[in-house]
Short mmCIF file of C-alpha atoms in Angstrom, two decimals:
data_model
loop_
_atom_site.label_atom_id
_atom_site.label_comp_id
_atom_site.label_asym_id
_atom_site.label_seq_id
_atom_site.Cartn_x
_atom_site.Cartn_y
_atom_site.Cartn_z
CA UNK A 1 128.30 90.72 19.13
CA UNK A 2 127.22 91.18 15.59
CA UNK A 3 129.60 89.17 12.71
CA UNK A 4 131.34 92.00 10.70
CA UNK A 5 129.71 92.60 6.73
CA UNK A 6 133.24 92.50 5.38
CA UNK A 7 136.74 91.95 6.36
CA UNK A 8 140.11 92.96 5.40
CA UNK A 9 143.83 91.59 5.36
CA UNK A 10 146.41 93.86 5.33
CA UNK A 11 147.05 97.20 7.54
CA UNK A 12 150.13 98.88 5.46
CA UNK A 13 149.19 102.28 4.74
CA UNK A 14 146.39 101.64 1.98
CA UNK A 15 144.80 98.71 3.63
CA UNK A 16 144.43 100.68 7.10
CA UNK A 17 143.06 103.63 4.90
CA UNK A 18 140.97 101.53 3.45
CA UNK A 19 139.92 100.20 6.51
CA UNK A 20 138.87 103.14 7.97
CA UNK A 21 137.15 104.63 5.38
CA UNK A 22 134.75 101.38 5.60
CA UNK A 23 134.02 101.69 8.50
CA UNK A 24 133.64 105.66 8.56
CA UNK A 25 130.54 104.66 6.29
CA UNK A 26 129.53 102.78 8.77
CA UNK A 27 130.22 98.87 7.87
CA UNK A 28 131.04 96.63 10.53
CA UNK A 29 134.54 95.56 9.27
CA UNK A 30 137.11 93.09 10.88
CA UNK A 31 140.43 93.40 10.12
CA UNK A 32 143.57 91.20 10.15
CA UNK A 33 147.34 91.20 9.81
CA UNK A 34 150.08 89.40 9.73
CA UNK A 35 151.81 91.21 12.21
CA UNK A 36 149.79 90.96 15.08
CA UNK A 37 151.34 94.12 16.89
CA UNK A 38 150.30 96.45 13.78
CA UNK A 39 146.76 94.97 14.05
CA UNK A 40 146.25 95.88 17.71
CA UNK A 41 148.46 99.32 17.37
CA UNK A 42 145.43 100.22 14.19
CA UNK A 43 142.62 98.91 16.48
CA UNK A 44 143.93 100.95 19.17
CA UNK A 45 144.10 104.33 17.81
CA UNK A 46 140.90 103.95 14.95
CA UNK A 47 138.90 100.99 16.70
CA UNK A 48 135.10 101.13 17.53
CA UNK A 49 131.74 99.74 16.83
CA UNK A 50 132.13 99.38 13.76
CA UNK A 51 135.73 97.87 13.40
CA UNK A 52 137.19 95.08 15.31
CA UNK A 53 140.86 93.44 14.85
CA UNK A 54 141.34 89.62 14.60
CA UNK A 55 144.23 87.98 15.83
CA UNK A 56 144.33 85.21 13.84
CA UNK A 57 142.97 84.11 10.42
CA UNK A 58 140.45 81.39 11.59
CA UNK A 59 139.05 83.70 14.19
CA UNK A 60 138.98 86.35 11.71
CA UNK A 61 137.10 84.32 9.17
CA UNK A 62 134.35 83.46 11.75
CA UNK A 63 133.96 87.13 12.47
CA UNK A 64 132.21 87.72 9.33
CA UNK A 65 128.72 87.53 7.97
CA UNK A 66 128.36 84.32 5.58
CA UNK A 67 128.53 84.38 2.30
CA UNK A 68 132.07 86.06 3.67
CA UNK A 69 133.48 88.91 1.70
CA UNK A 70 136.96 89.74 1.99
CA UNK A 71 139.25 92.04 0.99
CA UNK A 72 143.14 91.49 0.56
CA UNK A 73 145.63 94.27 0.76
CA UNK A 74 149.08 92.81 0.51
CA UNK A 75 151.77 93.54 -1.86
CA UNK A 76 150.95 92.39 -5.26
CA UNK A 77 152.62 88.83 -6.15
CA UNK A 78 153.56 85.71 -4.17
CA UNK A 79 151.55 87.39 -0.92
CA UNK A 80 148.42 87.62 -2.53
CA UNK A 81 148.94 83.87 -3.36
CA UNK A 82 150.01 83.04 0.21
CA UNK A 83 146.85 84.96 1.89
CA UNK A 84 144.68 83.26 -0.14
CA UNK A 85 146.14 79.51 0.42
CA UNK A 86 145.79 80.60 4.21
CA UNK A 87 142.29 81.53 3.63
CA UNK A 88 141.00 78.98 2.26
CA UNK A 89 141.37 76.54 5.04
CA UNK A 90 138.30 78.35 6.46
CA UNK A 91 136.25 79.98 3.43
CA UNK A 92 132.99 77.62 2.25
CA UNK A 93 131.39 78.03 -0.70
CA UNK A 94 130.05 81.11 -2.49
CA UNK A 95 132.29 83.05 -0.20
CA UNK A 96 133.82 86.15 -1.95
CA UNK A 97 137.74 86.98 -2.16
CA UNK A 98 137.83 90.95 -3.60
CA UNK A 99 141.69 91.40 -3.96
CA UNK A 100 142.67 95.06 -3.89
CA UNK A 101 146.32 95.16 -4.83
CA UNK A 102 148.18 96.18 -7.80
CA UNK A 103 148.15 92.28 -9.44
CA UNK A 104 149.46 91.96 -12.60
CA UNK A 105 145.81 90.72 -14.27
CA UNK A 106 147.23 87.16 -15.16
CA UNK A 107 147.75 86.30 -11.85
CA UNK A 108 144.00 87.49 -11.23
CA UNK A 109 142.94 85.37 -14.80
CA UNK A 110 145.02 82.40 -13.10
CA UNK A 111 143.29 83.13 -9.51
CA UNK A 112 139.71 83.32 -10.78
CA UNK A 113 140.24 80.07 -12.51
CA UNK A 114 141.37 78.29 -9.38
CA UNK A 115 139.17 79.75 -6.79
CA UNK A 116 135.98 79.03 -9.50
CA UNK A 117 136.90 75.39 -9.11
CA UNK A 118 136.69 75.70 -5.20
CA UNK A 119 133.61 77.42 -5.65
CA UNK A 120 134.87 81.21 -4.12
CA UNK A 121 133.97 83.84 -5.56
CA UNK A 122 137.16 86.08 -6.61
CA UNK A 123 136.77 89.88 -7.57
CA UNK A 124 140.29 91.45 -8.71
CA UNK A 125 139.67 95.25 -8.34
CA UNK A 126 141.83 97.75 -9.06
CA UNK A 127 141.83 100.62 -6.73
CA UNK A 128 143.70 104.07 -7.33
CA UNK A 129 144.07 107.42 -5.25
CA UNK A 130 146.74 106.75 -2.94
CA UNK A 131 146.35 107.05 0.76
CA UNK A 132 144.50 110.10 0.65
CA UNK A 133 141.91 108.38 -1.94
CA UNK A 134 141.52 105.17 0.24
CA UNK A 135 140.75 106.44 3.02
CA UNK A 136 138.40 109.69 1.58
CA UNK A 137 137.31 107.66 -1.24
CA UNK A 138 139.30 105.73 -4.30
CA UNK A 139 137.90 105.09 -7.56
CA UNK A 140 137.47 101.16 -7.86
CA UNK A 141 137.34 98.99 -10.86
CA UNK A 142 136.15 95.50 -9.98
CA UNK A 143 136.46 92.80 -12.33
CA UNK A 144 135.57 88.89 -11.92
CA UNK A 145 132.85 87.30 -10.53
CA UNK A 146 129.54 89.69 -11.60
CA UNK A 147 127.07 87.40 -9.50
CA UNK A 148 129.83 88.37 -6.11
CA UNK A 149 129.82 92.25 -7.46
CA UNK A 150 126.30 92.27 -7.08
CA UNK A 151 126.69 91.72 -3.45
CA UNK A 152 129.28 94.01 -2.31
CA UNK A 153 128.36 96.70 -4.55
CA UNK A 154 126.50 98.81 -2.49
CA UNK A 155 129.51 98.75 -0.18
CA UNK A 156 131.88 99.84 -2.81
CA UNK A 157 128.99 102.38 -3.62
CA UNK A 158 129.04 104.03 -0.96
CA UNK A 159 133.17 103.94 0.16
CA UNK A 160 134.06 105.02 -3.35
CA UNK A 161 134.88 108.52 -4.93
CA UNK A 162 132.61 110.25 -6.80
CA UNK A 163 132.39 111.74 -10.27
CA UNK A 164 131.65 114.86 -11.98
CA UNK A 165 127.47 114.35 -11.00
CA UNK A 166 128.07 112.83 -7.79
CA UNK A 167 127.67 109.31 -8.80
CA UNK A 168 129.81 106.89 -7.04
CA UNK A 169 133.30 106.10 -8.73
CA UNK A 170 132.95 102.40 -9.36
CA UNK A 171 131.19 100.48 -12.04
CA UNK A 172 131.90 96.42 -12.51
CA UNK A 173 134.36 96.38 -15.30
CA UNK A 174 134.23 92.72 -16.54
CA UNK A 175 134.69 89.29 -15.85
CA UNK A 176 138.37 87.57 -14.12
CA UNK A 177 141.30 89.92 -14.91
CA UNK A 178 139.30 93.17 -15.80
CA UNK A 179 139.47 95.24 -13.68
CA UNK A 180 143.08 94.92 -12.97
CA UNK A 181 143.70 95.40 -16.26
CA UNK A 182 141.90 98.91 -16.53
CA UNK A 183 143.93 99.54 -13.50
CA UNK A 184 146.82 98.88 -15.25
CA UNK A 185 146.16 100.74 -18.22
CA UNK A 186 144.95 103.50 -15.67
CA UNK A 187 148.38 103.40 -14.35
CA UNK A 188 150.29 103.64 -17.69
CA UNK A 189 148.43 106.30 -18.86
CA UNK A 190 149.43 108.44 -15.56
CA UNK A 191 153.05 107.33 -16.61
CA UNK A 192 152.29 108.95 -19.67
CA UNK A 193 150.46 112.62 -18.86
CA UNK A 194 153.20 112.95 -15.72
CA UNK A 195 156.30 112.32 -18.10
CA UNK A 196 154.14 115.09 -20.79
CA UNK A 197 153.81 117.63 -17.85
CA UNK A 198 157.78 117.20 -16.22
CA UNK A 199 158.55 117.92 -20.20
CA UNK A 200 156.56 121.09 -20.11
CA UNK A 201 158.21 122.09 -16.51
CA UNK A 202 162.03 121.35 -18.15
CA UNK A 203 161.01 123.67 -21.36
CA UNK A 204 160.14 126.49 -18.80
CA UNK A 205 163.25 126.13 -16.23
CA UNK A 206 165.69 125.30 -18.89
CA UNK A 207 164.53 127.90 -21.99
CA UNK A 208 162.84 130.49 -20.01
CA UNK A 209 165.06 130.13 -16.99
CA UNK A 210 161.86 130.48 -14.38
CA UNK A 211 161.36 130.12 -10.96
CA UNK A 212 159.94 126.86 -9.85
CA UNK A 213 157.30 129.74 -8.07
CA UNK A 214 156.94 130.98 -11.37
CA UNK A 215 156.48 127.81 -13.15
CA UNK A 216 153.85 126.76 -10.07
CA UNK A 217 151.69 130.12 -11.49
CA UNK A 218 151.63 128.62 -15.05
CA UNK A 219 150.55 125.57 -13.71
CA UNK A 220 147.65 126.73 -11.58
CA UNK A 221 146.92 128.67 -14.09
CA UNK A 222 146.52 125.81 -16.65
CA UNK A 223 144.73 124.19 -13.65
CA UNK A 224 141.47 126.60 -13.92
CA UNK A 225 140.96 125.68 -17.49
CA UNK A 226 140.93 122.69 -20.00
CA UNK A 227 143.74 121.24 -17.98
CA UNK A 228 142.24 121.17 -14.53
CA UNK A 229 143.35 118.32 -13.03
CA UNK A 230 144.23 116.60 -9.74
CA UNK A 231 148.17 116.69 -11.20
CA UNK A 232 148.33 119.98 -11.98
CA UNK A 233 146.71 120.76 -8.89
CA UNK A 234 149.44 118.54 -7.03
CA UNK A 235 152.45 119.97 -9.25
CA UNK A 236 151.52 124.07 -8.60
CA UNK A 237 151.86 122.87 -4.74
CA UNK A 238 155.26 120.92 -5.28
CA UNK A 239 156.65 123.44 -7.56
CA UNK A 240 156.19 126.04 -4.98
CA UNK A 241 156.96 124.22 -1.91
CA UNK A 242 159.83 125.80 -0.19
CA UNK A 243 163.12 123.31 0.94
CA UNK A 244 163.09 122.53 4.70
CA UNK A 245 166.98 122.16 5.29
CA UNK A 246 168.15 125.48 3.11
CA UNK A 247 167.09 128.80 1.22
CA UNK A 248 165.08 127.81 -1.99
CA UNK A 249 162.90 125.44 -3.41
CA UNK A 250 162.60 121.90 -2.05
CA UNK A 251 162.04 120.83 -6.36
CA UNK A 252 165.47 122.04 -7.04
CA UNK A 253 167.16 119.85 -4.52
CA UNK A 254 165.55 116.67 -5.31
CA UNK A 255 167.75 114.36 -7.14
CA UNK A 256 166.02 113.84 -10.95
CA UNK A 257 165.92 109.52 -10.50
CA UNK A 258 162.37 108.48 -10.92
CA UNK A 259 161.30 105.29 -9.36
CA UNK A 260 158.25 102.68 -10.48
CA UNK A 261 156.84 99.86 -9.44
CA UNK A 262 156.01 98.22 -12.37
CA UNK A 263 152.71 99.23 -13.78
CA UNK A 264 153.39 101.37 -16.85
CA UNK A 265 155.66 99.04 -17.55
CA UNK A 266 153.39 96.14 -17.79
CA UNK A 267 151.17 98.49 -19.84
CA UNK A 268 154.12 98.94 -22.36
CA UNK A 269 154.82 95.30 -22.73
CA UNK A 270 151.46 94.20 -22.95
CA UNK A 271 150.83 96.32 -25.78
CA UNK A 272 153.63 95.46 -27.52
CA UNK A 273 153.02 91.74 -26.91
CA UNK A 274 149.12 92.48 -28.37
CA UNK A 275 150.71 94.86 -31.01
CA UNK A 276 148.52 97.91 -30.25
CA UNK A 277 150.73 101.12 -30.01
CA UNK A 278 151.05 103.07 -26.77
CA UNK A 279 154.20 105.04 -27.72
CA UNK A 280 153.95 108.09 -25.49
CA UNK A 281 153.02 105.38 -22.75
CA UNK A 282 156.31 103.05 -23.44
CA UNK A 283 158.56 106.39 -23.20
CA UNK A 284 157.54 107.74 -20.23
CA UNK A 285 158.64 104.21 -18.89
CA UNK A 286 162.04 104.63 -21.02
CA UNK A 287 162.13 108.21 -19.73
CA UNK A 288 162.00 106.86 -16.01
CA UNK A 289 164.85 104.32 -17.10
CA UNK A 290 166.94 106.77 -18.39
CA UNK A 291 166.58 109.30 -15.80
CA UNK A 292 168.39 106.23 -13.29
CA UNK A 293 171.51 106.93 -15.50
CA UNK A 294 172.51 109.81 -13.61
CA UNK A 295 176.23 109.01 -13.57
CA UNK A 296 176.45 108.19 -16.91
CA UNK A 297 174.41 111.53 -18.23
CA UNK A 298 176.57 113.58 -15.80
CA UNK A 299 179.65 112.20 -17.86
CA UNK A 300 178.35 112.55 -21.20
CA UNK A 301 177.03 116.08 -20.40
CA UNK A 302 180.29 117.25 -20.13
CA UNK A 303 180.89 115.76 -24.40
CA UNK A 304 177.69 117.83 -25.77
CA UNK A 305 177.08 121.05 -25.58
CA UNK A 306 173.16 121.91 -25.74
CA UNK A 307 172.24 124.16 -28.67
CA UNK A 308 172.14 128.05 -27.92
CA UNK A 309 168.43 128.86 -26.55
CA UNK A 310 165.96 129.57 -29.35
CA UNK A 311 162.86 131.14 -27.47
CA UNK A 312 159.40 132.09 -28.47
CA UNK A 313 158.61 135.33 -26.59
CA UNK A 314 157.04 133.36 -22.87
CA UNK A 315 153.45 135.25 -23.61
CA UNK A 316 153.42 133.86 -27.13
CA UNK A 317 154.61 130.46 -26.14
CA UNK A 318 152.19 129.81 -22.86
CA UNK A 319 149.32 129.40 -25.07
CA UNK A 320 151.06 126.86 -27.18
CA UNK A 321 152.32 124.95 -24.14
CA UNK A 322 148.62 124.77 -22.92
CA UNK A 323 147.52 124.17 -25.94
CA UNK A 324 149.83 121.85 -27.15
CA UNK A 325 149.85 119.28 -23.78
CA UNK A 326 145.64 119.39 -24.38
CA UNK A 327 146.36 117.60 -27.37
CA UNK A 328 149.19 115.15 -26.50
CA UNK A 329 146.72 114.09 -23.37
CA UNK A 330 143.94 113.40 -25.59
CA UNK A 331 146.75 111.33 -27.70
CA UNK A 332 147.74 109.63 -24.89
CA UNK A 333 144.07 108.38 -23.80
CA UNK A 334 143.71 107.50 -27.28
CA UNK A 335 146.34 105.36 -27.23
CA UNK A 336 145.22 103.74 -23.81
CA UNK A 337 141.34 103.50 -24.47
CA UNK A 338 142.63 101.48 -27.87
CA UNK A 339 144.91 99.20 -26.11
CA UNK A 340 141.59 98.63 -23.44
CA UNK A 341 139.71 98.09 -26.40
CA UNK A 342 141.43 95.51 -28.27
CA UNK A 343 142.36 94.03 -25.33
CA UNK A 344 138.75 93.53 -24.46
CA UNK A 345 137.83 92.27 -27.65
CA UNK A 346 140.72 89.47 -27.69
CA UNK A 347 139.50 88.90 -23.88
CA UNK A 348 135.96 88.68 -24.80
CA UNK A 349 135.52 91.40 -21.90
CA UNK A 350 132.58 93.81 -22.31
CA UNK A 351 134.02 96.95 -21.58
CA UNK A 352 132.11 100.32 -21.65
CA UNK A 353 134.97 102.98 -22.07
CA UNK A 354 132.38 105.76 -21.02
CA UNK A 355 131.98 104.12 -17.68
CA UNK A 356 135.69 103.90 -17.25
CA UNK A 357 135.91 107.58 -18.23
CA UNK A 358 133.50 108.52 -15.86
CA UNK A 359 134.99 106.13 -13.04
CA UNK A 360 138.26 108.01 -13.06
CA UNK A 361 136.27 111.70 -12.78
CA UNK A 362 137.14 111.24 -8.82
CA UNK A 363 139.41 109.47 -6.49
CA UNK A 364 141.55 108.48 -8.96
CA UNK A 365 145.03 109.91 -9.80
CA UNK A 366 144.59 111.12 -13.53
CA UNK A 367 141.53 112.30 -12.38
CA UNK A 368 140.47 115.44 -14.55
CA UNK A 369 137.93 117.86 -16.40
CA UNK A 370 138.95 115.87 -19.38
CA UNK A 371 137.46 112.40 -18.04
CA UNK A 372 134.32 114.19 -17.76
CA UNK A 373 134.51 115.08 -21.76
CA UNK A 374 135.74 111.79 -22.45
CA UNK A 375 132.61 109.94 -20.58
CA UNK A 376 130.40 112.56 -22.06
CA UNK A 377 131.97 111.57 -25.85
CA UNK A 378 132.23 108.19 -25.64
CA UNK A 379 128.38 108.04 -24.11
CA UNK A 380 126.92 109.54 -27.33
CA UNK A 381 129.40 107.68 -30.04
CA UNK A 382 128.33 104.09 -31.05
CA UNK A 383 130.28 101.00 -31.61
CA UNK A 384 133.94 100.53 -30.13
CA UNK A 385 134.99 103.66 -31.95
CA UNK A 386 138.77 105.23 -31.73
CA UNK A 387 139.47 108.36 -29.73
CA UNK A 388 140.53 110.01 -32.70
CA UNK A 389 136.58 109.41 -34.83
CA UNK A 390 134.47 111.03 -32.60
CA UNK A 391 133.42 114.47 -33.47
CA UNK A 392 134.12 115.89 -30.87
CA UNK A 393 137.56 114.94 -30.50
CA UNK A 394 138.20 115.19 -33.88
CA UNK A 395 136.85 118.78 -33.46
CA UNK A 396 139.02 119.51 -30.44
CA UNK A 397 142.31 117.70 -32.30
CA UNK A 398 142.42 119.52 -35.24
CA UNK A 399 142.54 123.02 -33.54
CA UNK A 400 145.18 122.20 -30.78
CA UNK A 401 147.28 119.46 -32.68
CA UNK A 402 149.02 122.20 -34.47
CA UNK A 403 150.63 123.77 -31.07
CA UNK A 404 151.35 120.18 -30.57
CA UNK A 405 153.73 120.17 -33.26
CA UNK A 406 154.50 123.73 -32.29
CA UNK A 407 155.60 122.74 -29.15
CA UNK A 408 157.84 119.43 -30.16
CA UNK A 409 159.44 121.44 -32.93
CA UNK A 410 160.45 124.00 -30.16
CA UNK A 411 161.31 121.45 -27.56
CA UNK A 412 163.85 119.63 -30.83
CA UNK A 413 165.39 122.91 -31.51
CA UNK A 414 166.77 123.94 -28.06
CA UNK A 415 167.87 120.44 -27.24
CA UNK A 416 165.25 119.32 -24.58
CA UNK A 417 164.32 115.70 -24.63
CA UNK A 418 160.42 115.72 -24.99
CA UNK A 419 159.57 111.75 -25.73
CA UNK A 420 155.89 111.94 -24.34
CA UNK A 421 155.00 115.12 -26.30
CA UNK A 422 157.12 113.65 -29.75
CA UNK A 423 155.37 110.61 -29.58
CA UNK A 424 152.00 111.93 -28.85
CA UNK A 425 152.69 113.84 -32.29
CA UNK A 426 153.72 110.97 -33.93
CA UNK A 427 151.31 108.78 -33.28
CA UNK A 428 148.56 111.06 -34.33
CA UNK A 429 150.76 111.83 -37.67
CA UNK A 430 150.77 107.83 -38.03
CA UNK A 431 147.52 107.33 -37.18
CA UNK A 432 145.73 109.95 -39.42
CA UNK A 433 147.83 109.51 -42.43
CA UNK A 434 146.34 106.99 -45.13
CA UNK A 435 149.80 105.86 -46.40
CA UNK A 436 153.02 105.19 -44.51
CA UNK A 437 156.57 103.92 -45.18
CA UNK A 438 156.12 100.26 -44.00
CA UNK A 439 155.92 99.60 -48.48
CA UNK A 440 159.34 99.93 -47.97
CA UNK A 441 160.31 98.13 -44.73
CA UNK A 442 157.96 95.14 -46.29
CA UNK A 443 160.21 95.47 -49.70
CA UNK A 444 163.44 95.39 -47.65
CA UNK A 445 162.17 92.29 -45.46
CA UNK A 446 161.43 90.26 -48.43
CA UNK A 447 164.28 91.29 -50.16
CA UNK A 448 166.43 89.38 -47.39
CA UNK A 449 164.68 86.94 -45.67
CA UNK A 450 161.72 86.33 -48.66
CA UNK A 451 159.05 87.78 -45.95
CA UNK A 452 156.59 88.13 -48.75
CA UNK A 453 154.33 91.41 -48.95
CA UNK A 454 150.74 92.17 -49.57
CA UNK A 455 149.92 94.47 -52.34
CA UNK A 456 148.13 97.85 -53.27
CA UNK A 457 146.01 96.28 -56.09
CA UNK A 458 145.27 92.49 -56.13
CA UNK A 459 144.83 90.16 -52.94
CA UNK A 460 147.19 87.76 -51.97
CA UNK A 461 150.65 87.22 -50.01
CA UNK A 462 153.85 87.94 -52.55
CA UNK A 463 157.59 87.31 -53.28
CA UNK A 464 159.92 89.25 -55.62
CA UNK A 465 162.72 87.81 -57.34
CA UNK A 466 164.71 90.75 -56.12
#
């Protein structure tokens, strides 16, 4: 029997995907689990020539082609660790480790560092699309070893997503924690557009009082234009989606608690800890947190009365809604693609932001007509440029930014929280504005703690005898 070209740990619902979609190309690919019965249960219903299940890890290991490549597909965290400790009782050298979970990247920095010394190989790639996008094609962004990406990457060629020109959605990102890190900023971003768009959906229920089936027709709408996107496309089919148990609409009975498993999070922290700002990005993970104090809201609901509906007539405002989210999206990715790009710098990672653009054209959640603009931008501007200097951006900004501020204003005045838009504003306000009112937090700070301040019109660090 001929020795699998790749292998891979973990059978939950990605990894099996995953799996499968391997082999669907055509990749002889042996696969393992901890749980032996889940193993031979997958085997069972998917297995053929080109996958085979492993029943333990040494047997596993000797299934594969040498240099071994495999991939792990646990839960992110003290698993990854454990599969790896396992594995290495077998592995020789140049073999290559290509971890596939959601790791936080310093755990893949710390990884690459310890495997390098054993002489394996380690690859931390992100990998985003869900089930669906594992198993008919994720986008992937490897990071790590570029010497072990060279020889799996006309596997991941071929398995991936692809973009706008049919190119495959995966492109080596960098070396050690990369491509994680993309991943993660990947992830915040979503946080980010999803929390924009649920803002949009409140303005239409709550000051227009429409139908969610009503509210799924704007949405597809927006969906056949400069918003066409894989989550519009997704929220026209929830919004319309009829409830299973009772007359209505399945959206209106489901209890407004958003979950998370950690990702935008670590986006928001990490970019406070580098001091880059990702505002919109750290609310939508506030926004989350505060939407798990149902109890409390319910209470204090009953305190404050909302003030009396102030609408613009619906045909006037659709326009400005479309209008407006265009431009807190393109405020958002400029807040990402910055935090990537100082990141990368600090990191000494060489990072092509046009690649990641075009990368997350397919498989990938955010995936969307505006990725292809963004790759398409970035590709002709020089230098690690802002979002907000290219011309065509720029262009683009300063005919949709005012329905941004349209939009927030309208959102303040009939009382409906709007953080993501707001902050999308405000940090292209902040951004584009020459001066700002930190003069005065700096004259404050060395007024009581003697913080010193820089100033306007000689160089130097100064106090005030205040």
């Amino acid at each position: 029997m001929k020795k699998s070209q790749i292998g891979l740990i973990g059978l939950a619902t990605m990894g099996a995907n995953f799996a499968r979609n391997i082999a669907n190309h055509k990749f002889r690919i042996s696969v393992y689990n901890r749980t032996t019965e889940t193993m031979e249960k997958f085997i069972e219903e998917y297995g053929n020539e080109y996958l085979n299940g492993e029943k333990n890890i040494k047997n596993f290991v000797n299934s594969l082609e040498s240099p071994r490549k495999i991939i792990i597909l646990v839960k992110a965290g003290p698993a990854v660790d454990a599969v790896i400790t396992e594995l290495l009782a077998h592995l020789e050298k140049n073999d290559i480790i290509i971890e596939c979970g959601n790791s936080q990247y310093r755990d893949t920095k710390r990884r690459f560092e310890e495997l390098k010394a054993k002489n394996i190989n380690l690859i931390g790639c992100g990998i985003s699309g869900g089930e669906e996008g594992a198993l008919h094609g994720p986008s992937l962004m490897p990071g790590g070893s570029k010497l072990a990406w060279q020889k799996i990457q006309a596997l991941l060629e071929q398995v991936a997503a692809r973009d706008f020109n049919k190119g495959p959605c995966v492109s080596y990102i960098g070396s050690d924690g990369a491509g994680h890190y993309v991943k993660m900023v990947h992830n915040g971003i979503e946080y980010g557009v999803m929390q924009m768009m649920a803002e949009a959906y409140e303005m239409l229920r709550s000051i227009y009082k429409l139908s969610p089936n009503k509210i799924s027709e704007i949405f597809a709408s927006y969906n056949r234009g400069k918003l066409k996107s894989y989550l519009f496309e997704i929220s026209a089919e929830v919004l319309k989606a009829k409830d299973p148990y009772k007359k209505g609409y399945l959206i209106d009975f489901i209890l407004d608690k958003a979950g998370q498993k950690g990702t935008g999070r670590w986006t928001a922290i990490d970019s406070m800890e580098r001091a880059v700002a990702t505002p919109s990005i750290s609310e939508a993970v506030y926004a989350r947190v505060t939407s798990g104090e149902k109890d409390l809201r319910k209470k204090l609901s009953k305190l404050y009365k909302k003030p009396a509906s102030k609408k613009i007539p619906l045909n006037i405002f659709l326009p400005i809604l479309r209008d407006g989210l265009y431009a807190g999206m393109l405020s958002i990715y400029a807040q990402g693609y910055d935090l990537i790009q100082k990141t990368a710098q600090e990191e000494k990672w060489k990072i092509d932001l046009a690649e990641v653009s075009r990368i997350w054209e397919g498989g990938c959640i955010i995936r969307a007509k505006i990725l292809n603009y963004l790759h398409k931008a970035y590709g002709k501007s020089k230098g690690d440029k802002h979002l907000f200097e290219i011309k065509e951006i720029s262009k683009d900004l300063k005919s949709n930014i005012p329905k941004l501020r349209k939009l927030v204003a309208n959102a303040s005045e009939n009382g409906i929280p709007a953080p993501a838009l707001a902050t999308a504003q405000y940090y292209f306000e902040a951004m584009t504005g020459e001066n700002s009112s930190a003069n005065f937090i700096q004259g404050l700070r060395d007024y009581f703690g003697a913080h010193t301040f820089e100033r306007t019109d000689r160089k130097g660090r100064f106090h005030n005898n205040w």
